[in-house]
Amino acid sequence: MINILGIESSCDDTSAAVISDGYLLSNVTAGQAVHEAYGGVVPELASRAHQQNIIPVVHEALKRANVRKEDLSAIAFTRGPGLMGSLMVGTSFAKGLAQALDIPLIDVNHLQAHVLAHFVKEKYAESKQPTFPLLCLLVSGGNSQIILVKSYKEMQVIGQTIDDAAGEAFDKCAKVMGLPYPGGPVIDRLAKEGNPRAFKFSKPQIAGFDYSFSGLKTSFLYTLRDRLKENPHFIEENKNDLCAALQLTVVEILMDKLRRAAKELRIKEIAVAGGVSANSALREAFVQHAEKYGWNVFIPKFAFTTDNAAMIAQTGLFKYADGDFCEITEVPFARVGV
Ligand code: KG4
């Protein structure tokens, strides 16, 4: 029986998961509330919290899976991209444990793992698996990309943001409205009671499949600035409509390019991944596109939208089958290509 332990520590979630015989048996994540007071993740605090969380989280994941550490076949860990101090905690832990157990070590690219989360199989849960080639919209706090996935290891970024990521656009606009961090989920909630057509914000006009969200952010900011001059209570009185209109614009920008890419490449297997894939309007847009354009869509479970080790263990399983292991000398990387 092949037992893979996955370890994720790229940002502010410490997570460990066990996949046994191809099925996910546990996926334990400890978040870090410490950042809430700062309006964003504080890298130094994140790495300290990982250091505290990593042993209890791995212990709990093994316990829930009912797998002894001596029975592990390999350890997969997130090598990057992410915050260097955070990555170092998971990487060092994975190295130490793999060395002690004398089992292979598998390095995992966090972004590829988000895509491969769609291949996680759970017992007693229906899971339809995508087939290749597949288009994946990867949207998070740090990335907005359209990825052409030819196989589990052949992925080509065909479009990406030239400035802010979609999640960043949500978070920054939320901040100017005085909403707490991270703003994405708060906007999603407030938008449910709002009219998405109440305001109109500008959309970018850029060639190819690339995205841009900085113009939308500026357009949002200018609307607030102008309206606040007339009415100091403008934000408070229009919060729901502002959130709904902003959310609709982000979703339309994302779907316009994705639709174009799907049409040009003639692909109907379409997935969404990353933190922003939790957004209800984006999920709804995927369902509508499936009906209208005959897409076969893959929308992750909420537990797999945020950072999690299940996707790391799943990528590890693919690489294990290929004997694609890494050396103990491997070091984390903060950014792609670094
Ligand atoms: O993938 P992720 O957990 O980590 C980072 O890349 O940082 O994504 C976090 C991002 C944040 O920008 C957050 O505001 C956004 O995902 N997000 C959402 C929702 N849930 C999380 N954005 C819009 N609607 C949501 N429901």
Coordinates of C-alpha atoms and ligand atoms in Angstrom, one line a residue:
M1 CA 0.0 0.0 0.0
I2 CA 1.4 3.4 -0.9
N3 CA 1.0 6.0 1.8
I4 CA 1.9 9.6 1.0
L5 CA 2.2 12.4 3.6
G6 CA 1.7 15.9 2.1
I7 CA 2.9 19.0 3.9
E8 CA 1.9 22.5 3.0
S9 CA 3.3 25.7 4.6
S10 CA 3.7 28.3 1.8
C11 CA 1.7 31.1 3.3
D12 CA -0.4 31.2 6.5
D13 CA -1.9 27.8 6.7
T14 CA 0.0 24.8 8.1
S15 CA -1.5 21.7 6.6
A16 CA -0.8 18.0 6.5
A17 CA -2.6 15.2 4.6
V18 CA -2.4 11.5 4.0
I19 CA -3.3 9.7 0.8
S20 CA -3.4 5.9 1.1
D21 CA -4.1 3.6 -1.8
G22 CA -5.0 6.6 -3.9
Y23 CA -7.6 7.9 -1.5
L24 CA -7.4 10.9 0.8
L25 CA -7.7 9.8 4.4
S26 CA -7.0 13.0 6.3
N27 CA -6.4 16.7 5.6
V28 CA -5.7 18.8 8.7
T29 CA -5.1 22.5 8.5
A30 CA -4.2 25.1 11.2
G31 CA -4.9 28.6 10.2
Q32 CA -3.2 31.7 11.7
A33 CA -5.6 34.2 13.3
V34 CA -2.5 36.3 14.4
H35 CA -2.5 38.2 11.0
E36 CA -6.1 39.6 11.3
A37 CA -5.0 42.5 13.4
Y38 CA -2.5 43.6 10.7
G39 CA -4.7 43.6 7.6
G40 CA -2.5 41.0 5.8
V41 CA -0.1 38.2 6.3
V42 CA 3.0 39.2 8.3
P43 CA 5.8 36.9 7.0
E44 CA 7.8 36.7 10.2
L45 CA 4.7 35.9 12.3
A46 CA 3.6 33.3 9.7
S47 CA 6.9 31.3 9.9
R48 CA 6.8 31.4 13.8
A49 CA 3.3 30.1 13.8
H50 CA 4.2 27.3 11.3
Q51 CA 7.0 26.3 13.6
Q52 CA 4.4 25.9 16.5
N53 CA 1.8 24.2 14.3
I54 CA 3.7 21.8 12.2
I55 CA 4.2 18.9 14.6
P56 CA 0.7 18.8 16.0
V57 CA -0.8 19.1 12.5
V58 CA 1.3 16.3 11.1
H59 CA 0.6 14.2 14.2
E60 CA -3.2 14.7 13.8
A61 CA -3.2 14.0 10.1
L62 CA -1.4 10.6 10.7
K63 CA -3.8 9.8 13.6
R64 CA -6.9 10.6 11.6
A65 CA -5.7 8.5 8.7
N66 CA -4.7 5.7 11.1
V67 CA -1.3 5.4 9.4
R68 CA 1.9 5.1 11.4
K69 CA 4.8 7.2 10.3
E70 CA 6.8 4.0 9.9
D71 CA 4.3 3.0 7.2
L72 CA 4.8 6.1 5.0
S73 CA 6.1 5.5 1.5
A74 CA 7.2 9.1 0.8
I75 CA 6.8 12.7 2.0
A76 CA 5.7 15.4 -0.4
F77 CA 6.2 19.1 0.6
T78 CA 5.5 22.5 -1.0
R79 CA 8.8 23.8 -2.3
G80 CA 7.4 27.1 -3.6
P81 CA 6.2 29.6 -4.6
G82 CA 5.4 31.3 -1.3
L83 CA 6.8 33.1 1.7
M84 CA 10.4 32.0 2.2
G85 CA 10.3 31.8 6.0
S86 CA 7.0 29.8 5.8
L87 CA 8.3 27.4 3.1
M88 CA 11.5 26.8 5.1
V89 CA 9.5 25.4 8.0
G90 CA 7.6 22.7 6.0
T91 CA 10.6 22.0 3.8
S92 CA 13.0 21.4 6.8
F93 CA 10.4 19.3 8.6
A94 CA 9.8 17.2 5.5
K95 CA 13.5 16.7 5.0
G96 CA 14.1 15.7 8.6
L97 CA 11.2 13.2 8.7
A98 CA 12.1 11.7 5.3
Q99 CA 15.7 11.3 6.4
A100 CA 14.8 9.7 9.7
L101 CA 12.4 7.3 8.1
D102 CA 14.7 6.7 5.1
I103 CA 12.0 7.3 2.6
P104 CA 11.9 9.4 -0.6
L105 CA 11.2 13.1 -0.5
I106 CA 9.1 14.8 -3.2
D107 CA 9.1 18.5 -4.0
V108 CA 5.8 20.0 -5.1
N109 CA 5.1 23.3 -6.9
H110 CA 2.2 24.9 -5.0
L111 CA 0.5 26.3 -8.1
Q112 CA 0.6 23.0 -10.0
A113 CA -0.8 21.4 -6.8
H114 CA -3.8 23.8 -6.8
V115 CA -4.7 22.5 -10.3
L116 CA -4.2 18.9 -9.3
A117 CA -6.5 19.2 -6.4
H118 CA -9.2 18.2 -8.9
F119 CA -7.7 14.7 -8.9
V120 CA -8.0 14.1 -5.2
K121 CA -10.2 11.0 -4.6
E122 CA -12.2 10.6 -1.4
K123 CA -13.9 7.5 -0.2
Y124 CA -17.7 7.8 -0.1
A125 CA -17.6 11.1 -2.0
E126 CA -18.5 11.3 -5.6
S127 CA -15.5 12.7 -7.5
K128 CA -15.5 13.1 -11.2
Q129 CA -12.0 13.5 -12.5
P130 CA -11.0 15.8 -15.4
T131 CA -9.4 14.5 -18.5
F132 CA -6.5 16.1 -20.4
P133 CA -6.2 18.6 -22.0
L134 CA -7.8 20.8 -19.5
L135 CA -8.0 24.5 -19.0
C136 CA -7.7 25.7 -15.4
L137 CA -8.4 29.2 -14.2
L138 CA -6.1 29.6 -11.1
V139 CA -7.3 32.6 -9.1
S140 CA -5.8 33.5 -5.7
G141 CA -4.5 36.4 -3.6
G142 CA -1.2 36.2 -5.6
N143 CA -2.1 34.8 -9.0
S144 CA -4.6 35.0 -11.8
Q145 CA -3.7 32.6 -14.5
I146 CA -5.2 30.6 -17.3
I147 CA -3.3 27.3 -17.4
L148 CA -3.3 24.8 -20.3
V149 CA -2.9 21.4 -18.5
K150 CA -1.7 18.8 -20.9
S151 CA -0.8 16.2 -18.3
Y152 CA -0.2 16.2 -14.5
K153 CA 3.3 17.5 -15.2
E154 CA 2.9 19.5 -18.4
M155 CA 1.3 22.8 -17.6
Q156 CA 1.6 25.9 -19.7
V157 CA 0.5 29.3 -18.4
I158 CA -1.2 30.9 -21.4
G159 CA -2.4 34.0 -19.7
Q160 CA -1.7 35.8 -16.4
T161 CA -2.2 39.1 -14.6
I162 CA 0.1 41.8 -15.6
D163 CA -0.5 43.7 -12.3
D164 CA -2.8 42.8 -9.4
A165 CA -4.3 39.3 -8.9
A166 CA -8.1 38.9 -8.7
G167 CA -7.9 38.2 -4.9
E168 CA -5.8 41.2 -4.5
A169 CA -8.4 43.4 -6.3
F170 CA -11.0 42.1 -3.9
D171 CA -8.8 42.6 -0.8
K172 CA -7.7 46.1 -1.8
C173 CA -11.2 47.4 -2.7
A174 CA -12.5 45.9 0.6
K175 CA -9.8 47.8 2.4
V176 CA -10.8 51.2 1.0
M177 CA -14.4 50.4 2.1
G178 CA -13.1 49.8 5.6
L179 CA -13.9 46.0 5.5
P180 CA -11.7 43.5 7.3
Y181 CA -8.9 41.4 5.8
P182 CA -9.2 39.2 3.7
G183 CA -11.8 41.2 1.9
G184 CA -12.8 38.6 -0.7
P185 CA -15.2 36.5 1.5
V186 CA -16.7 39.6 3.1
I187 CA -17.4 41.1 -0.3
D188 CA -19.0 37.8 -1.4
R189 CA -21.3 37.9 1.6
L190 CA -22.3 41.5 1.3
A191 CA -22.8 41.2 -2.5
K192 CA -25.6 38.7 -1.9
E193 CA -27.9 41.6 -0.7
G194 CA -26.7 44.0 -3.4
N195 CA -27.6 45.0 -7.0
P196 CA -24.7 44.2 -9.3
R197 CA -25.9 46.7 -11.9
A198 CA -26.1 49.7 -9.5
F199 CA -22.6 50.8 -10.5
K200 CA -20.3 50.3 -13.5
F201 CA -16.6 50.0 -13.2
S202 CA -14.0 49.9 -16.0
K203 CA -12.8 46.7 -17.5
P204 CA -9.3 46.3 -19.1
Q205 CA -8.7 46.1 -22.8
I206 CA -5.6 44.1 -23.2
A207 CA -4.6 41.6 -25.9
G208 CA -4.3 37.9 -25.6
F209 CA -5.3 35.9 -22.5
D210 CA -3.6 38.2 -20.0
Y211 CA -5.5 39.8 -17.1
S212 CA -5.2 43.2 -15.5
F213 CA -7.0 44.4 -12.3
S214 CA -5.3 47.6 -11.5
G215 CA -7.6 49.7 -13.7
L216 CA -10.7 48.3 -12.0
K217 CA -9.2 49.1 -8.6
T218 CA -8.5 52.7 -9.7
S219 CA -12.0 53.0 -11.2
F220 CA -13.5 51.7 -7.9
L221 CA -11.4 54.1 -5.9
Y222 CA -12.4 57.2 -8.0
T223 CA -16.1 56.3 -7.8
L224 CA -15.8 56.2 -4.0
R225 CA -13.8 59.5 -3.9
D226 CA -16.3 61.4 -6.1
R227 CA -19.4 60.1 -4.4
L228 CA -18.0 60.7 -0.9
K229 CA -17.6 64.4 -1.8
E230 CA -21.4 64.6 -2.3
N231 CA -22.3 62.2 0.6
P232 CA -20.0 61.3 3.4
H233 CA -22.1 58.2 4.2
F234 CA -21.9 57.0 0.6
I235 CA -20.0 53.8 1.4
E236 CA -22.1 52.8 4.4
E237 CA -25.4 53.4 2.5
N238 CA -24.3 51.6 -0.7
K239 CA -22.0 48.8 0.7
N240 CA -24.0 45.9 -0.7
D241 CA -24.4 47.4 -4.2
L242 CA -20.7 48.4 -4.3
C243 CA -19.7 44.8 -3.4
A244 CA -22.2 43.2 -5.9
A245 CA -21.0 45.5 -8.8
L246 CA -17.3 45.0 -8.0
Q247 CA -17.8 41.2 -7.8
L248 CA -19.7 41.1 -11.1
T249 CA -17.0 43.1 -12.8
V250 CA -14.2 40.8 -11.5
V251 CA -16.1 37.7 -12.5
E252 CA -16.9 39.1 -16.0
I253 CA -13.2 40.0 -16.5
L254 CA -12.2 36.5 -15.5
M255 CA -14.8 34.7 -17.6
D256 CA -14.4 36.8 -20.7
K257 CA -10.8 35.7 -21.2
L258 CA -11.4 32.1 -20.1
R259 CA -14.2 31.8 -22.6
R260 CA -12.0 33.2 -25.4
A261 CA -9.2 30.7 -24.5
A262 CA -11.6 27.8 -24.4
K263 CA -13.0 28.7 -27.8
E264 CA -9.6 29.3 -29.5
L265 CA -8.1 26.1 -28.0
R266 CA -11.3 24.1 -28.5
I267 CA -11.3 22.8 -25.0
K268 CA -14.4 22.0 -23.0
E269 CA -12.8 20.5 -19.8
I270 CA -12.6 23.6 -17.7
A271 CA -11.6 23.9 -14.0
V272 CA -11.2 26.6 -11.5
A273 CA -8.8 26.6 -8.5
G274 CA -7.3 28.8 -5.8
G275 CA -8.7 31.0 -3.0
V276 CA -11.0 33.1 -5.2
S277 CA -12.7 29.9 -6.5
A278 CA -14.6 30.0 -3.3
N279 CA -16.5 33.1 -4.6
S280 CA -20.2 32.3 -5.1
A281 CA -20.6 34.5 -8.2
L282 CA -17.6 32.9 -9.9
R283 CA -18.9 29.4 -9.1
E284 CA -22.3 30.4 -10.5
A285 CA -20.7 31.7 -13.6
F286 CA -19.0 28.3 -14.1
V287 CA -22.3 26.5 -13.8
Q288 CA -23.9 28.9 -16.3
H289 CA -21.0 28.5 -18.8
A290 CA -21.4 24.7 -18.5
E291 CA -25.0 24.9 -19.5
K292 CA -24.5 27.5 -22.2
Y293 CA -21.3 26.3 -23.9
G294 CA -21.4 22.6 -23.1
W295 CA -18.3 22.9 -20.8
N296 CA -17.5 20.0 -18.5
V297 CA -16.7 22.1 -15.4
F298 CA -14.7 21.3 -12.2
I299 CA -15.4 23.4 -9.2
P300 CA -13.4 22.5 -6.1
K301 CA -14.9 21.6 -2.7
F302 CA -14.5 24.6 -0.3
A303 CA -11.8 22.7 1.6
F304 CA -9.7 22.6 -1.5
T305 CA -10.1 26.3 -2.5
T306 CA -7.7 27.5 0.1
D307 CA -4.2 26.2 0.8
N308 CA -4.3 22.6 1.8
A309 CA -2.0 19.6 2.0
A310 CA -4.4 17.2 0.2
M311 CA -3.4 18.7 -3.1
I312 CA 0.3 18.4 -2.1
A313 CA -0.1 14.7 -1.3
Q314 CA -2.0 14.2 -4.6
T315 CA 0.8 15.8 -6.6
G316 CA 3.2 13.7 -4.6
L317 CA 1.3 10.6 -5.5
F318 CA 1.6 11.4 -9.2
K319 CA 5.3 12.0 -8.9
Y320 CA 5.8 8.9 -6.7
A321 CA 4.4 6.8 -9.5
D322 CA 7.0 8.3 -11.8
G323 CA 9.8 7.9 -9.3
D324 CA 10.3 11.7 -9.5
F325 CA 12.0 12.3 -6.2
C326 CA 14.1 15.2 -5.0
E327 CA 17.4 15.4 -3.2
I328 CA 17.8 16.4 0.5
T329 CA 19.8 19.4 -0.7
E330 CA 16.7 20.9 -2.5
V331 CA 15.9 24.4 -1.3
P332 CA 12.6 26.3 -1.3
F333 CA 11.9 29.0 -3.9
A334 CA 9.8 32.2 -3.2
R335 CA 8.8 33.0 -6.7
V336 CA 8.5 31.1 -10.0
G337 CA 11.9 31.1 -11.8
V338 CA 13.8 32.0 -8.6
Ligands
KG4_1 O1 -5.3 30.8 -2.6 P1 -5.4 31.7 -1.4 O2 -6.0 31.1 -0.2 O3 -4.0 32.3 -1.0 C1 -3.3 33.3 -1.6 O4 -3.0 33.2 -2.8 O5 -3.1 34.3 -0.8 O6 -6.3 32.9 -1.8 C2 -6.6 33.9 -1.0 C3 -7.4 35.0 -1.7 C4 -7.7 36.3 -0.9 O7 -7.4 37.3 -1.8 C5 -9.1 36.2 -0.6 O8 -9.8 37.5 -0.5 C6 -9.7 35.5 -1.8 O9 -8.7 34.5 -2.0 N1 -11.0 34.8 -1.5 C7 -12.2 35.2 -2.0 C8 -13.2 34.4 -1.5 N2 -12.6 33.6 -0.6 C9 -11.3 33.9 -0.6 N3 -12.4 36.2 -3.0 C10 -13.7 36.3 -3.4 N4 -14.7 35.6 -2.8 C11 -14.5 34.7 -1.9 N5 -15.5 34.0 -1.4

